[in-house]
Amino acid sequence: MPKSQKLEEILSILAKIREHPTSEEGMIILRQGLKSKYSIAVAQAAKIVGESTITELVADLVEAFARMMVKPAQVDQNCLAKKEIAKTLYHLEYSDENLFLQGIRHIQMEPVWGGVEDTAAHLRGICALGLVRMNYSDVMNELADLLADPKPEARVAAAKAIAYTGNPQGVPLLRLKTRIALFCHSRQRKSRNQGESGK
């Protein structure tokens, strides 16, 4: 069976059990979906688990995440499965920091037109919230690193996560980030003005 046809069949089966995912058949299909070699199918299964708050499948989600971390750019393009798994585990209040630490530090370079691009920024943001929710002891250091992330999406997620902590230690970090951003903007504007005046 062609790859596209096989994937469509898996997604169709997952769609059919969406209304009754906790039935005996539904649980079997969800477990099979999480074990799939297709990251889209894994992502879809994880989403259904999250929507239905099926805590019985936490171990399956964790196992799937670990599998998607092996040659990640090949097995899980754009971090589709890892993002959905992390979101679901966050929703289920998963409390083992190791997975979220892996996620917040994960960089996934993938080929794009003209070079390569990191596709894991969203994943890092989700995992930041996961660490905050579980009150991870060293979360502020992780968020400080994320606040300096090259990707704007990750930096915004870090700022939101810092605010979410309610920790006064986060205020100096945000103030520093704001001042650096203003300084950089001012220098860029000054450089641009000098360039225009020199024409």
CSV table of C-alpha atoms in Angstrom, one decimal:
chain,number,residue,atom,x,y,z
A,1,MET,CA,0.0,0.0,0.0
A,2,PRO,CA,1.4,3.5,-0.9
A,3,LYS,CA,2.6,5.6,2.0
A,4,SER,CA,0.0,8.3,1.4
A,5,GLN,CA,-2.8,5.8,1.3
A,6,LYS,CA,-1.7,4.1,4.5
A,7,LEU,CA,-1.5,7.4,6.3
A,8,GLU,CA,-4.9,8.4,5.1
A,9,GLU,CA,-6.3,5.1,6.4
A,10,ILE,CA,-4.8,5.7,9.8
A,11,LEU,CA,-6.1,9.3,10.0
A,12,SER,CA,-9.5,8.1,8.9
A,13,ILE,CA,-9.6,5.4,11.7
A,14,LEU,CA,-8.5,8.0,14.3
A,15,ALA,CA,-11.3,10.4,13.1
A,16,LYS,CA,-13.9,7.7,13.5
A,17,ILE,CA,-13.1,7.0,17.2
A,18,ARG,CA,-13.0,10.7,18.1
A,19,GLU,CA,-16.5,10.7,19.6
A,20,HIS,CA,-15.8,7.7,21.7
A,21,PRO,CA,-12.0,7.6,22.3
A,22,THR,CA,-12.2,6.0,25.7
A,23,SER,CA,-14.0,2.9,24.4
A,24,GLU,CA,-12.0,-0.3,24.3
A,25,GLU,CA,-11.6,0.0,20.6
A,26,GLY,CA,-10.8,3.7,20.9
A,27,MET,CA,-8.0,3.1,23.3
A,28,ILE,CA,-6.5,0.4,21.1
A,29,ILE,CA,-6.5,2.7,18.1
A,30,LEU,CA,-5.1,5.6,20.0
A,31,ARG,CA,-2.2,3.4,21.3
A,32,GLN,CA,-1.6,2.3,17.7
A,33,GLY,CA,-1.7,5.9,16.5
A,34,LEU,CA,0.9,7.0,19.1
A,35,LYS,CA,3.2,4.1,17.9
A,36,SER,CA,2.8,5.1,14.2
A,37,LYS,CA,5.8,5.8,12.1
A,38,TYR,CA,3.9,8.8,10.6
A,39,SER,CA,4.4,11.9,12.7
A,40,ILE,CA,1.0,13.4,11.5
A,41,ALA,CA,-0.8,10.3,12.8
A,42,VAL,CA,1.1,10.5,16.2
A,43,ALA,CA,0.1,14.2,16.4
A,44,GLN,CA,-3.5,13.5,15.7
A,45,ALA,CA,-3.7,10.7,18.3
A,46,ALA,CA,-2.0,12.9,20.9
A,47,LYS,CA,-4.5,15.7,20.1
A,48,ILE,CA,-7.4,13.3,20.7
A,49,VAL,CA,-5.8,12.1,24.0
A,50,GLY,CA,-5.6,15.8,25.1
A,51,GLU,CA,-9.1,16.7,24.1
A,52,SER,CA,-10.5,13.8,26.0
A,53,THR,CA,-8.1,14.0,29.0
A,54,ILE,CA,-7.1,10.4,28.8
A,55,THR,CA,-4.5,10.1,31.6
A,56,GLU,CA,-4.1,6.4,31.0
A,57,LEU,CA,-2.1,7.1,27.9
A,58,VAL,CA,0.6,9.3,29.5
A,59,ALA,CA,3.2,6.6,29.2
A,60,ASP,CA,2.4,6.1,25.6
A,61,LEU,CA,2.8,9.8,24.9
A,62,VAL,CA,6.1,9.9,26.6
A,63,GLU,CA,7.4,6.9,24.7
A,64,ALA,CA,6.2,8.5,21.4
A,65,PHE,CA,8.0,11.8,22.3
A,66,ALA,CA,11.2,9.9,22.9
A,67,ARG,CA,10.9,8.1,19.6
A,68,MET,CA,10.3,11.4,17.7
A,69,MET,CA,13.6,12.7,19.2
A,70,VAL,CA,15.6,10.1,17.3
A,71,LYS,CA,16.7,11.6,14.0
A,72,PRO,CA,13.9,14.2,14.7
A,73,ALA,CA,14.2,16.2,11.4
A,74,GLN,CA,13.6,13.0,9.5
A,75,VAL,CA,10.9,11.3,11.6
A,76,ASP,CA,9.0,14.4,12.8
A,77,GLN,CA,9.3,17.3,10.4
A,78,ASN,CA,8.3,20.7,11.8
A,79,CYS,CA,8.0,19.0,15.2
A,80,LEU,CA,4.4,18.2,14.5
A,81,ALA,CA,4.1,15.2,16.8
A,82,LYS,CA,6.4,16.6,19.5
A,83,LYS,CA,4.4,19.9,19.7
A,84,GLU,CA,1.1,18.1,20.1
A,85,ILE,CA,2.5,15.6,22.6
A,86,ALA,CA,4.0,18.4,24.7
A,87,LYS,CA,0.7,20.3,24.6
A,88,THR,CA,-1.3,17.2,25.7
A,89,LEU,CA,1.1,16.4,28.5
A,90,TYR,CA,0.9,20.1,29.6
A,91,HIS,CA,-2.9,19.7,29.6
A,92,LEU,CA,-2.7,16.5,31.6
A,93,GLU,CA,-0.4,18.2,34.1
A,94,TYR,CA,2.5,15.8,33.5
A,95,SER,CA,5.1,16.3,36.2
A,96,ASP,CA,8.4,14.8,35.0
A,97,GLU,CA,10.7,17.7,34.1
A,98,ASN,CA,13.0,15.6,31.9
A,99,LEU,CA,10.7,15.6,28.9
A,100,PHE,CA,9.9,19.4,29.1
A,101,LEU,CA,13.7,20.1,29.6
A,102,GLN,CA,14.4,18.2,26.4
A,103,GLY,CA,11.8,20.1,24.6
A,104,ILE,CA,12.7,23.6,25.9
A,105,ARG,CA,16.3,23.0,24.8
A,106,HIS,CA,15.5,21.3,21.5
A,107,ILE,CA,16.7,22.9,18.2
A,108,GLN,CA,15.6,21.2,15.0
A,109,MET,CA,17.3,22.5,11.8
A,110,GLU,CA,15.4,21.5,8.7
A,111,PRO,CA,16.1,22.4,5.0
A,112,VAL,CA,14.2,25.3,3.5
A,113,TRP,CA,14.5,27.2,0.3
A,114,GLY,CA,17.9,28.9,0.5
A,115,GLY,CA,19.3,27.1,3.6
A,116,VAL,CA,18.1,25.7,6.9
A,117,GLU,CA,15.6,26.8,9.6
A,118,ASP,CA,14.9,25.9,13.2
A,119,THR,CA,11.4,24.5,13.4
A,120,ALA,CA,11.3,23.8,17.2
A,121,ALA,CA,10.6,27.3,18.5
A,122,HIS,CA,6.9,26.6,19.3
A,123,LEU,CA,7.9,23.3,21.0
A,124,ARG,CA,10.3,25.2,23.2
A,125,GLY,CA,7.5,27.6,24.2
A,126,ILE,CA,5.1,24.8,25.1
A,127,CYS,CA,7.7,23.1,27.2
A,128,ALA,CA,8.5,26.3,29.0
A,129,LEU,CA,4.9,26.5,30.2
A,130,GLY,CA,5.1,22.8,31.2
A,131,LEU,CA,8.1,23.6,33.5
A,132,VAL,CA,6.3,26.6,35.0
A,133,ARG,CA,3.1,24.6,35.7
A,134,MET,CA,5.0,21.9,37.5
A,135,ASN,CA,7.0,24.5,39.5
A,136,TYR,CA,10.4,23.2,38.3
A,137,SER,CA,13.0,24.5,40.7
A,138,ASP,CA,15.4,26.0,38.1
A,139,VAL,CA,12.7,27.3,35.7
A,140,MET,CA,13.8,30.9,35.8
A,141,ASN,CA,17.2,30.0,34.4
A,142,GLU,CA,15.6,28.1,31.6
A,143,LEU,CA,13.2,31.0,30.9
A,144,ALA,CA,16.1,33.4,30.9
A,145,ASP,CA,17.9,31.4,28.2
A,146,LEU,CA,14.7,31.2,26.2
A,147,LEU,CA,14.2,34.9,26.5
A,148,ALA,CA,17.5,35.2,24.4
A,149,ASP,CA,16.3,32.7,21.8
A,150,PRO,CA,17.1,33.6,18.2
A,151,LYS,CA,13.4,32.9,17.2
A,152,PRO,CA,10.9,35.6,18.1
A,153,GLU,CA,8.2,33.0,18.7
A,154,ALA,CA,10.3,31.4,21.5
A,155,ARG,CA,11.1,34.8,23.0
A,156,VAL,CA,7.4,35.8,23.2
A,157,ALA,CA,6.6,32.4,24.8
A,158,ALA,CA,9.4,32.9,27.3
A,159,ALA,CA,8.0,36.3,28.3
A,160,LYS,CA,4.5,34.8,28.7
A,161,ALA,CA,5.9,32.0,30.8
A,162,ILE,CA,7.8,34.4,33.0
A,163,ALA,CA,4.6,36.4,33.6
A,164,TYR,CA,2.7,33.1,34.3
A,165,THR,CA,5.2,32.2,37.1
A,166,GLY,CA,4.1,35.3,39.1
A,167,ASN,CA,7.7,35.2,40.4
A,168,PRO,CA,9.2,38.7,41.2
A,169,GLN,CA,12.6,37.4,39.9
A,170,GLY,CA,11.1,37.6,36.4
A,171,VAL,CA,10.6,41.3,36.5
A,172,PRO,CA,14.3,42.2,36.1
A,173,LEU,CA,14.6,39.7,33.2
A,174,LEU,CA,11.7,41.3,31.4
A,175,ARG,CA,13.0,44.8,32.1
A,176,LEU,CA,16.5,43.9,30.8
A,177,LYS,CA,15.0,42.3,27.7
A,178,THR,CA,12.8,45.4,27.0
A,179,ARG,CA,15.8,47.8,27.4
A,180,ILE,CA,18.0,45.7,25.1
A,181,ALA,CA,15.2,45.6,22.5
A,182,LEU,CA,14.8,49.4,22.7
A,183,PHE,CA,18.5,49.9,22.5
A,184,CYS,CA,18.8,47.7,19.4
A,185,HIS,CA,15.9,49.5,17.8
A,186,SER,CA,17.4,52.9,18.5
A,187,ARG,CA,20.8,51.8,16.9
A,188,GLN,CA,19.1,50.4,13.9
A,189,ARG,CA,17.1,53.6,13.4
A,190,LYS,CA,20.2,55.7,13.9
A,191,SER,CA,22.2,53.6,11.4
A,192,ARG,CA,19.3,53.8,8.9
A,193,ASN,CA,19.1,57.6,9.2
A,194,GLN,CA,22.9,58.0,8.8
A,195,GLY,CA,22.7,55.8,5.7
A,196,GLU,CA,19.9,58.0,4.2
A,197,SER,CA,21.8,61.2,5.0
A,198,GLY,CA,24.9,59.9,3.3
A,199,LYS,CA,23.1,59.3,0.0
